[in-house]
Amino acid sequence: MFTHYSTRYDDAKAALTDPRISKDMYAAIDQYHTIFGDSSIALDDNMLFSDPKHTRLRRIINSAFTPRRIESLRPRIQKVTDELLDGCSTREPVDLLSSFAFPLPLTVICDLLGIPEEDRGDVQKWCAVVARTGFSKQDKERLAVAEGSLRDYFAELIARKRKTESDDLLGALIRTQDEQGAMTDGELLSTLWVLSFAGHKTTAYLIGNAVFNLLTHRDQLQQVLADPDLLSNAIEEIIRHEGSVENATFRHALEDITIRGTTIPKGALVQIAVSSANRDPEKFESPDTFDVRRPGVQSAHLGFGSGPHYCLGAPLARMEMQIALTTLFTRFPAVDLAFPAHDAEWLKVPFPAFRGLEKLPVALDPSRLLANGA
């Protein structure tokens, strides 16, 4: 078994759309089991790990995940943002990841899907195990327990939702399944899992990365504060410069493929290094420079992927980031890191999926910390 990495921008973008590089996990199931174990199969029957059924499943989810439904969440996102910041202390440093960046997208996606508030702590705990698991026997055993808990919980939630009418996204997907037979039970359960997991992890780390980069590039932050219209472009530059996705998800070669003179043999695993592609000097001038005025960045970066598997939740993630950053810096214009930037702890896992911080201690109001002897 081989794993090949595509790191340059042109190669990565081509690989994301190349029909010879498949996302169909079941066509390479032996390799998948070797790396990840076999516990997650029931959760992976979704559009993220499929090519043959991807178009069908994406069309179904699109029908419920409409721009109108997403836009209708704006007041709720703002309310949750305000409440979370209301609960943050200004008298001592707070970890902005655990107190703000994670609870915000988790609350939003759970609201959207209709996951009851009392269950959300467990869902977050199990998802955290999935996100951080390594490849040792002990890690795989923990993964199996967490995935089994998620599988059982979502199956029970779907059964409950079938007994009551609800206007949330899960209710809409259940009605689509019941009325049109468009999804199997396994596909519905796995779709609920992937939306809940991807719907909060990537955005949470993005918010954390955004705050960290703006606070460590004060000149750039001042430009955004002076011209709020710059924020949307700044968000795209953050996704390019320090996005929350290191590598695209599992793929494998359906035939021998040659990229830059290197042949990837049929059956080999293929990793597309999104973070590397987004800093390719052949594509981006001064790629390691964080520039909120960088032209054309939204249409160029690969932070949300490219082609048929382009991230379905990109509009929601952008909205959450825009509201989170605008509110944070409006309410706390003097916010600053509560630790030396060079001591930042980035995620360390054997098989990196996310780029993000372990924690993000900040002083929301440094003057109050000083006044209290901090």
GROMACS .gro file of C-alpha atoms in nm:
model
  374
    1MET     CA    1   0.000   0.000   0.000
    2PHE     CA    2   0.132   0.345  -0.095
    3THR     CA    3   0.030   0.697  -0.003
    4HIS     CA    4   0.112   0.979  -0.244
    5TYR     CA    5   0.090   1.350  -0.165
    6SER     CA    6  -0.014   1.622  -0.406
    7THR     CA    7   0.125   1.951  -0.272
    8ARG     CA    8   0.148   2.201  -0.558
    9TYR     CA    9  -0.155   2.416  -0.640
   10ASP     CA   10  -0.214   2.308  -1.000
   11ASP     CA   11  -0.167   1.941  -0.913
   12ALA     CA   12  -0.394   1.964  -0.608
   13LYS     CA   13  -0.672   2.141  -0.795
   14ALA     CA   14  -0.651   1.891  -1.080
   15ALA     CA   15  -0.655   1.599  -0.835
   16LEU     CA   16  -0.967   1.734  -0.662
   17THR     CA   17  -1.158   1.708  -0.990
   18ASP     CA   18  -0.983   1.412  -1.158
   19PRO     CA   19  -1.233   1.124  -1.206
   20ARG     CA   20  -0.940   0.881  -1.190
   21ILE     CA   21  -0.885   0.977  -0.826
   22SER     CA   22  -1.187   0.842  -0.642
   23LYS     CA   23  -1.348   0.918  -0.307
   24ASP     CA   24  -1.535   0.586  -0.308
   25MET     CA   25  -1.410   0.437   0.017
   26TYR     CA   26  -1.569   0.099  -0.048
   27ALA     CA   27  -1.364   0.046  -0.362
   28ALA     CA   28  -1.048   0.055  -0.149
   29ILE     CA   29  -1.189  -0.096   0.166
   30ASP     CA   30  -0.884  -0.308   0.254
   31GLN     CA   31  -0.654  -0.007   0.262
   32TYR     CA   32  -0.910   0.192   0.457
   33HIS     CA   33  -0.946  -0.082   0.719
   34THR     CA   34  -0.568  -0.108   0.754
   35ILE     CA   35  -0.539   0.260   0.840
   36PHE     CA   36  -0.863   0.346   1.019
   37GLY     CA   37  -1.004   0.014   1.138
   38ASP     CA   38  -1.350  -0.111   1.044
   39SER     CA   39  -1.565   0.056   1.308
   40SER     CA   40  -1.663   0.360   1.102
   41ILE     CA   41  -1.824   0.189   0.804
   42ALA     CA   42  -2.179   0.256   0.922
   43LEU     CA   43  -2.097   0.627   0.952
   44ASP     CA   44  -1.923   0.661   0.617
   45ASP     CA   45  -2.213   0.575   0.384
   46ASN     CA   46  -2.242   0.939   0.276
   47MET     CA   47  -2.152   1.177  -0.004
   48LEU     CA   48  -1.813   1.261   0.151
   49PHE     CA   49  -1.681   0.908   0.091
   50SER     CA   50  -1.857   0.828  -0.233
   51ASP     CA   51  -1.840   0.900  -0.602
   52PRO     CA   52  -2.114   0.680  -0.751
   53LYS     CA   53  -2.384   0.810  -0.515
   54HIS     CA   54  -2.237   1.156  -0.448
   55THR     CA   55  -2.447   1.347  -0.701
   56ARG     CA   56  -2.771   1.189  -0.580
   57LEU     CA   57  -2.701   1.249  -0.211
   58ARG     CA   58  -2.575   1.602  -0.264
   59ARG     CA   59  -2.886   1.693  -0.461
   60ILE     CA   60  -3.107   1.565  -0.178
   61ILE     CA   61  -2.916   1.759   0.087
   62ASN     CA   62  -2.909   2.071  -0.129
   63SER     CA   63  -3.287   2.058  -0.144
   64ALA     CA   64  -3.300   2.097   0.235
   65PHE     CA   65  -2.977   2.296   0.283
   66THR     CA   66  -3.102   2.592   0.080
   67PRO     CA   67  -2.958   2.946   0.077
   68ARG     CA   68  -3.288   3.066   0.222
   69ARG     CA   69  -3.262   2.823   0.514
   70ILE     CA   70  -2.899   2.924   0.574
   71GLU     CA   71  -2.978   3.297   0.560
   72SER     CA   72  -3.266   3.246   0.802
   73LEU     CA   73  -3.007   3.140   1.060
   74ARG     CA   74  -2.841   3.484   1.069
   75PRO     CA   75  -3.043   3.623   1.365
   76ARG     CA   76  -2.986   3.301   1.560
   77ILE     CA   77  -2.612   3.306   1.488
   78GLN     CA   78  -2.594   3.666   1.606
   79LYS     CA   79  -2.788   3.583   1.924
   80VAL     CA   80  -2.566   3.286   2.006
   81THR     CA   81  -2.255   3.496   1.937
   82ASP     CA   82  -2.373   3.769   2.172
   83GLU     CA   83  -2.467   3.523   2.446
   84LEU     CA   84  -2.133   3.344   2.429
   85LEU     CA   85  -1.938   3.668   2.450
   86ASP     CA   86  -2.164   3.785   2.734
   87GLY     CA   87  -2.052   3.479   2.925
   88CYS     CA   88  -1.679   3.544   2.875
   89SER     CA   89  -1.490   3.708   3.159
   90THR     CA   90  -1.315   4.040   3.100
   91ARG     CA   91  -1.137   4.021   3.435
   92GLU     CA   92  -0.914   3.725   3.347
   93PRO     CA   93  -0.788   3.552   3.032
   94VAL     CA   94  -1.035   3.323   2.856
   95ASP     CA   95  -0.972   3.039   2.613
   96LEU     CA   96  -1.155   3.168   2.309
   97LEU     CA   97  -1.162   2.822   2.152
   98SER     CA   98  -1.351   2.645   2.429
   99SER     CA   99  -1.563   2.944   2.530
  100PHE     CA  100  -1.652   3.083   2.187
  101ALA     CA  101  -1.506   2.933   1.868
  102PHE     CA  102  -1.633   2.579   1.933
  103PRO     CA  103  -1.970   2.644   2.102
  104LEU     CA  104  -2.082   2.881   1.825
  105PRO     CA  105  -2.074   2.647   1.520
  106LEU     CA  106  -2.171   2.348   1.735
  107THR     CA  107  -2.485   2.530   1.853
  108VAL     CA  108  -2.568   2.644   1.500
  109ILE     CA  109  -2.532   2.305   1.332
  110CYS     CA  110  -2.721   2.133   1.614
  111ASP     CA  111  -3.000   2.391   1.580
  112LEU     CA  112  -3.006   2.335   1.205
  113LEU     CA  113  -3.021   1.957   1.236
  114GLY     CA  114  -3.255   1.953   1.534
  115ILE     CA  115  -3.018   1.788   1.784
  116PRO     CA  116  -3.162   1.856   2.132
  117GLU     CA  117  -2.960   2.085   2.357
  118GLU     CA  118  -2.922   1.823   2.628
  119ASP     CA  119  -2.751   1.583   2.384
  120ARG     CA  120  -2.497   1.823   2.238
  121GLY     CA  121  -2.227   1.772   2.497
  122ASP     CA  122  -2.213   1.400   2.421
  123VAL     CA  123  -2.210   1.460   2.046
  124GLN     CA  124  -1.919   1.703   2.083
  125LYS     CA  125  -1.729   1.459   2.308
  126TRP     CA  126  -1.766   1.168   2.065
  127CYS     CA  127  -1.676   1.385   1.766
  128ALA     CA  128  -1.362   1.502   1.947
  129VAL     CA  129  -1.246   1.142   1.980
  130VAL     CA  130  -1.299   1.082   1.608
  131ALA     CA  131  -1.106   1.398   1.518
  132ARG     CA  132  -0.805   1.327   1.740
  133THR     CA  133  -0.759   0.950   1.715
  134GLY     CA  134  -0.423   0.805   1.610
  135PHE     CA  135  -0.341   0.459   1.474
  136SER     CA  136  -0.239   0.255   1.775
  137LYS     CA  137  -0.452  -0.041   1.884
  138GLN     CA  138  -0.571   0.159   2.185
  139ASP     CA  139  -0.659   0.458   1.966
  140LYS     CA  140  -0.861   0.238   1.731
  141GLU     CA  141  -1.046   0.087   2.025
  142ARG     CA  142  -1.139   0.434   2.153
  143LEU     CA  143  -1.246   0.527   1.801
  144ALA     CA  144  -1.468   0.221   1.778
  145VAL     CA  145  -1.642   0.311   2.106
  146ALA     CA  146  -1.698   0.674   2.003
  147GLU     CA  147  -1.825   0.584   1.657
  148GLY     CA  148  -2.051   0.317   1.801
  149SER     CA  149  -2.196   0.573   2.042
  150LEU     CA  150  -2.254   0.820   1.758
  151ARG     CA  151  -2.415   0.552   1.541
  152ASP     CA  152  -2.651   0.443   1.817
  153TYR     CA  153  -2.738   0.800   1.913
  154PHE     CA  154  -2.817   0.914   1.559
  155ALA     CA  155  -3.024   0.603   1.489
  156GLU     CA  156  -3.228   0.674   1.803
  157LEU     CA  157  -3.263   1.044   1.712
  158ILE     CA  158  -3.391   0.959   1.364
  159ALA     CA  159  -3.645   0.719   1.516
  160ARG     CA  160  -3.764   0.993   1.754
  161LYS     CA  161  -3.788   1.250   1.474
  162ARG     CA  162  -4.002   1.016   1.266
  163LYS     CA  163  -4.270   1.026   1.535
  164THR     CA  164  -4.300   1.405   1.539
  165GLU     CA  165  -4.318   1.675   1.273
  166SER     CA  166  -4.020   1.912   1.280
  167ASP     CA  167  -3.909   2.192   1.051
  168ASP     CA  168  -3.536   2.137   1.106
  169LEU     CA  169  -3.297   1.996   0.845
  170LEU     CA  170  -3.318   1.641   0.977
  171GLY     CA  171  -3.696   1.655   0.962
  172ALA     CA  172  -3.674   1.769   0.599
  173LEU     CA  173  -3.435   1.485   0.512
  174ILE     CA  174  -3.661   1.230   0.682
  175ARG     CA  175  -3.961   1.356   0.486
  176THR     CA  176  -3.760   1.336   0.164
  177GLN     CA  177  -3.666   0.980   0.245
  178ASP     CA  178  -4.015   0.873   0.348
  179GLU     CA  179  -4.195   1.042   0.058
  180GLN     CA  180  -3.948   0.976  -0.222
  181GLY     CA  181  -3.739   0.684  -0.097
  182ALA     CA  182  -3.439   0.887  -0.203
  183MET     CA  183  -3.205   0.775   0.078
  184THR     CA  184  -3.148   0.448   0.256
  185ASP     CA  185  -3.158   0.434   0.635
  186GLY     CA  186  -2.780   0.396   0.638
  187GLU     CA  187  -2.732   0.697   0.413
  188LEU     CA  188  -2.957   0.912   0.627
  189LEU     CA  189  -2.776   0.816   0.948
  190SER     CA  190  -2.434   0.869   0.791
  191THR     CA  191  -2.539   1.203   0.640
  192LEU     CA  192  -2.653   1.324   0.983
  193TRP     CA  193  -2.313   1.225   1.122
  194VAL     CA  194  -2.104   1.396   0.855
  195LEU     CA  195  -2.308   1.719   0.870
  196SER     CA  196  -2.279   1.738   1.249
  197PHE     CA  197  -1.906   1.662   1.249
  198ALA     CA  198  -1.793   1.873   0.954
  199GLY     CA  199  -2.048   2.140   1.041
  200HIS     CA  200  -1.865   2.252   1.353
  201LYS     CA  201  -1.503   2.128   1.361
  202THR     CA  202  -1.373   2.309   1.054
  203THR     CA  203  -1.551   2.636   1.134
  204ALA     CA  204  -1.440   2.634   1.498
  205TYR     CA  205  -1.074   2.603   1.403
  206LEU     CA  206  -1.122   2.865   1.130
  207ILE     CA  207  -1.254   3.116   1.382
  208GLY     CA  208  -0.960   3.043   1.612
  209ASN     CA  209  -0.708   3.073   1.328
  210ALA     CA  210  -0.869   3.399   1.217
  211VAL     CA  211  -0.845   3.561   1.561
  212PHE     CA  212  -0.487   3.442   1.608
  213ASN     CA  213  -0.372   3.571   1.269
  214LEU     CA  214  -0.544   3.907   1.306
  215LEU     CA  215  -0.400   3.958   1.655
  216THR     CA  216  -0.051   3.866   1.536
  217HIS     CA  217  -0.082   4.096   1.232
  218ARG     CA  218  -0.206   4.414   1.396
  219ASP     CA  219  -0.150   4.621   1.084
  220GLN     CA  220  -0.390   4.395   0.897
  221LEU     CA  221  -0.644   4.402   1.178
  222GLN     CA  222  -0.635   4.782   1.183
  223GLN     CA  223  -0.710   4.791   0.811
  224VAL     CA  224  -1.017   4.570   0.865
  225LEU     CA  225  -1.135   4.776   1.161
  226ALA     CA  226  -1.096   5.097   0.958
  227ASP     CA  227  -1.278   4.948   0.658
  228PRO     CA  228  -1.532   4.678   0.756
  229ASP     CA  229  -1.595   4.606   0.388
  230LEU     CA  230  -1.252   4.440   0.390
  231LEU     CA  231  -1.368   4.167   0.626
  232SER     CA  232  -1.506   3.935   0.360
  233ASN     CA  233  -1.176   3.940   0.171
  234ALA     CA  234  -0.985   3.904   0.498
  235ILE     CA  235  -1.183   3.588   0.574
  236GLU     CA  236  -1.087   3.440   0.237
  237GLU     CA  237  -0.723   3.527   0.299
  238ILE     CA  238  -0.742   3.359   0.640
  239ILE     CA  239  -0.881   3.045   0.476
  240ARG     CA  240  -0.593   3.052   0.226
  241HIS     CA  241  -0.316   3.149   0.467
  242GLU     CA  242  -0.418   2.943   0.770
  243GLY     CA  243  -0.720   2.735   0.680
  244SER     CA  244  -0.850   2.468   0.913
  245VAL     CA  245  -0.813   2.181   0.665
  246GLU     CA  246  -0.460   2.045   0.619
  247ASN     CA  247  -0.543   1.764   0.378
  248ALA     CA  248  -0.847   1.672   0.175
  249THR     CA  249  -1.027   1.355   0.279
  250PHE     CA  250  -0.951   0.998   0.170
  251ARG     CA  251  -0.897   0.930  -0.202
  252HIS     CA  252  -0.742   0.651  -0.406
  253ALA     CA  253  -0.621   0.600  -0.764
  254LEU     CA  254  -0.850   0.404  -0.995
  255GLU     CA  255  -0.568   0.357  -1.246
  256ASP     CA  256  -0.201   0.444  -1.288
  257ILE     CA  257  -0.172   0.824  -1.293
  258THR     CA  258   0.135   1.036  -1.363
  259ILE     CA  259   0.170   1.371  -1.185
  260ARG     CA  260   0.485   1.582  -1.238
  261GLY     CA  261   0.675   1.280  -1.361
  262THR     CA  262   0.574   1.058  -1.069
  263THR     CA  263   0.348   0.762  -1.133
  264ILE     CA  264   0.081   0.692  -0.875
  265PRO     CA  265  -0.005   0.322  -0.908
  266LYS     CA  266  -0.360   0.196  -0.928
  267GLY     CA  267  -0.503   0.138  -0.580
  268ALA     CA  268  -0.265   0.376  -0.403
  269LEU     CA  269  -0.399   0.621  -0.148
  270VAL     CA  270  -0.378   0.985  -0.253
  271GLN     CA  271  -0.351   1.275  -0.010
  272ILE     CA  272  -0.416   1.627  -0.142
  273ALA     CA  273  -0.229   1.877   0.074
  274VAL     CA  274  -0.466   2.174   0.064
  275SER     CA  275  -0.261   2.385   0.304
  276SER     CA  276   0.051   2.344   0.092
  277ALA     CA  277  -0.135   2.421  -0.232
  278ASN     CA  278  -0.272   2.740  -0.079
  279ARG     CA  279   0.084   2.862  -0.022
  280ASP     CA  280   0.227   2.763  -0.358
  281PRO     CA  281   0.450   3.048  -0.488
  282GLU     CA  282   0.364   2.947  -0.844
  283LYS     CA  283   0.004   3.050  -0.771
  284PHE     CA  284   0.021   3.317  -0.499
  285GLU     CA  285   0.265   3.605  -0.484
  286SER     CA  286   0.448   3.612  -0.147
  287PRO     CA  287   0.235   3.318  -0.030
  288ASP     CA  288   0.357   3.325   0.331
  289THR     CA  289   0.249   3.689   0.369
  290PHE     CA  290  -0.089   3.748   0.532
  291ASP     CA  291  -0.255   4.019   0.323
  292VAL     CA  292  -0.621   4.107   0.382
  293ARG     CA  293  -0.620   4.299   0.053
  294ARG     CA  294  -0.491   4.009  -0.157
  295PRO     CA  295  -0.680   4.028  -0.490
  296GLY     CA  296  -0.887   3.740  -0.621
  297VAL     CA  297  -0.825   3.517  -0.322
  298GLN     CA  298  -1.182   3.384  -0.288
  299SER     CA  299  -1.186   3.236  -0.636
  300ALA     CA  300  -0.834   3.099  -0.605
  301HIS     CA  301  -0.789   2.925  -0.268
  302LEU     CA  302  -0.872   2.559  -0.218
  303GLY     CA  303  -0.977   2.590   0.146
  304PHE     CA  304  -1.325   2.458   0.069
  305GLY     CA  305  -1.204   2.219  -0.199
  306SER     CA  306  -1.289   2.232  -0.567
  307GLY     CA  307  -1.508   2.049  -0.815
  308PRO     CA  308  -1.801   1.820  -0.735
  309HIS     CA  309  -1.700   1.775  -0.370
  310TYR     CA  310  -1.674   2.149  -0.299
  311CYS     CA  311  -1.780   2.207   0.062
  312LEU     CA  312  -2.158   2.224   0.090
  313GLY     CA  313  -2.134   2.423   0.413
  314ALA     CA  314  -1.905   2.698   0.282
  315PRO     CA  315  -2.178   2.969   0.285
  316LEU     CA  316  -2.269   2.884   0.645
  317ALA     CA  317  -1.905   2.884   0.755
  318ARG     CA  318  -1.846   3.223   0.594
  319MET     CA  319  -2.155   3.368   0.764
  320GLU     CA  320  -2.050   3.233   1.103
  321MET     CA  321  -1.699   3.374   1.064
  322GLN     CA  322  -1.827   3.714   0.953
  323ILE     CA  323  -2.066   3.745   1.248
  324ALA     CA  324  -1.816   3.605   1.500
  325LEU     CA  325  -1.528   3.832   1.398
  326THR     CA  326  -1.738   4.146   1.353
  327THR     CA  327  -1.900   4.105   1.693
  328LEU     CA  328  -1.580   4.011   1.875
  329PHE     CA  329  -1.375   4.305   1.747
  330THR     CA  330  -1.662   4.552   1.777
  331ARG     CA  331  -1.731   4.464   2.140
  332PHE     CA  332  -1.368   4.418   2.238
  333PRO     CA  333  -1.152   4.635   2.011
  334ALA     CA  334  -0.853   4.603   2.246
  335VAL     CA  335  -0.864   4.221   2.262
  336ASP     CA  336  -0.516   4.070   2.267
  337LEU     CA  337  -0.339   3.739   2.309
  338ALA     CA  338  -0.277   3.640   2.669
  339PHE     CA  339   0.035   3.443   2.579
  340PRO     CA  340   0.343   3.495   2.357
  341ALA     CA  341   0.251   3.418   1.997
  342HIS     CA  342   0.560   3.200   1.952
  343ASP     CA  343   0.427   2.970   2.227
  344ALA     CA  344   0.113   2.885   2.029
  345GLU     CA  345   0.030   2.513   2.049
  346TRP     CA  346  -0.094   2.375   1.718
  347LEU     CA  347  -0.277   2.047   1.688
  348LYS     CA  348  -0.050   1.746   1.676
  349VAL     CA  349  -0.200   1.422   1.552
  350PRO     CA  350  -0.042   1.131   1.362
  351PHE     CA  351  -0.261   1.189   1.057
  352PRO     CA  352  -0.334   1.562   1.042
  353ALA     CA  353  -0.682   1.650   0.925
  354PHE     CA  354  -0.721   1.991   1.085
  355ARG     CA  355  -0.501   2.295   1.122
  356GLY     CA  356  -0.587   2.469   1.447
  357LEU     CA  357  -0.478   2.568   1.793
  358GLU     CA  358  -0.503   2.354   2.104
  359LYS     CA  359  -0.618   2.663   2.294
  360LEU     CA  360  -0.640   3.038   2.241
  361PRO     CA  361  -0.608   3.238   2.566
  362VAL     CA  362  -0.699   3.603   2.513
  363ALA     CA  363  -0.757   3.912   2.725
  364LEU     CA  364  -1.082   4.059   2.600
  365ASP     CA  365  -1.020   4.385   2.787
  366PRO     CA  366  -0.649   4.413   2.881
  367SER     CA  367  -0.709   4.733   3.079
  368ARG     CA  368  -0.937   4.546   3.320
  369LEU     CA  369  -0.676   4.273   3.365
  370LEU     CA  370  -0.418   4.535   3.458
  371ALA     CA  371  -0.663   4.709   3.689
  372ASN     CA  372  -0.711   4.382   3.875
  373GLY     CA  373  -0.342   4.308   3.902
  374ALA     CA  374  -0.333   4.041   3.634
   0.00000   0.00000   0.00000
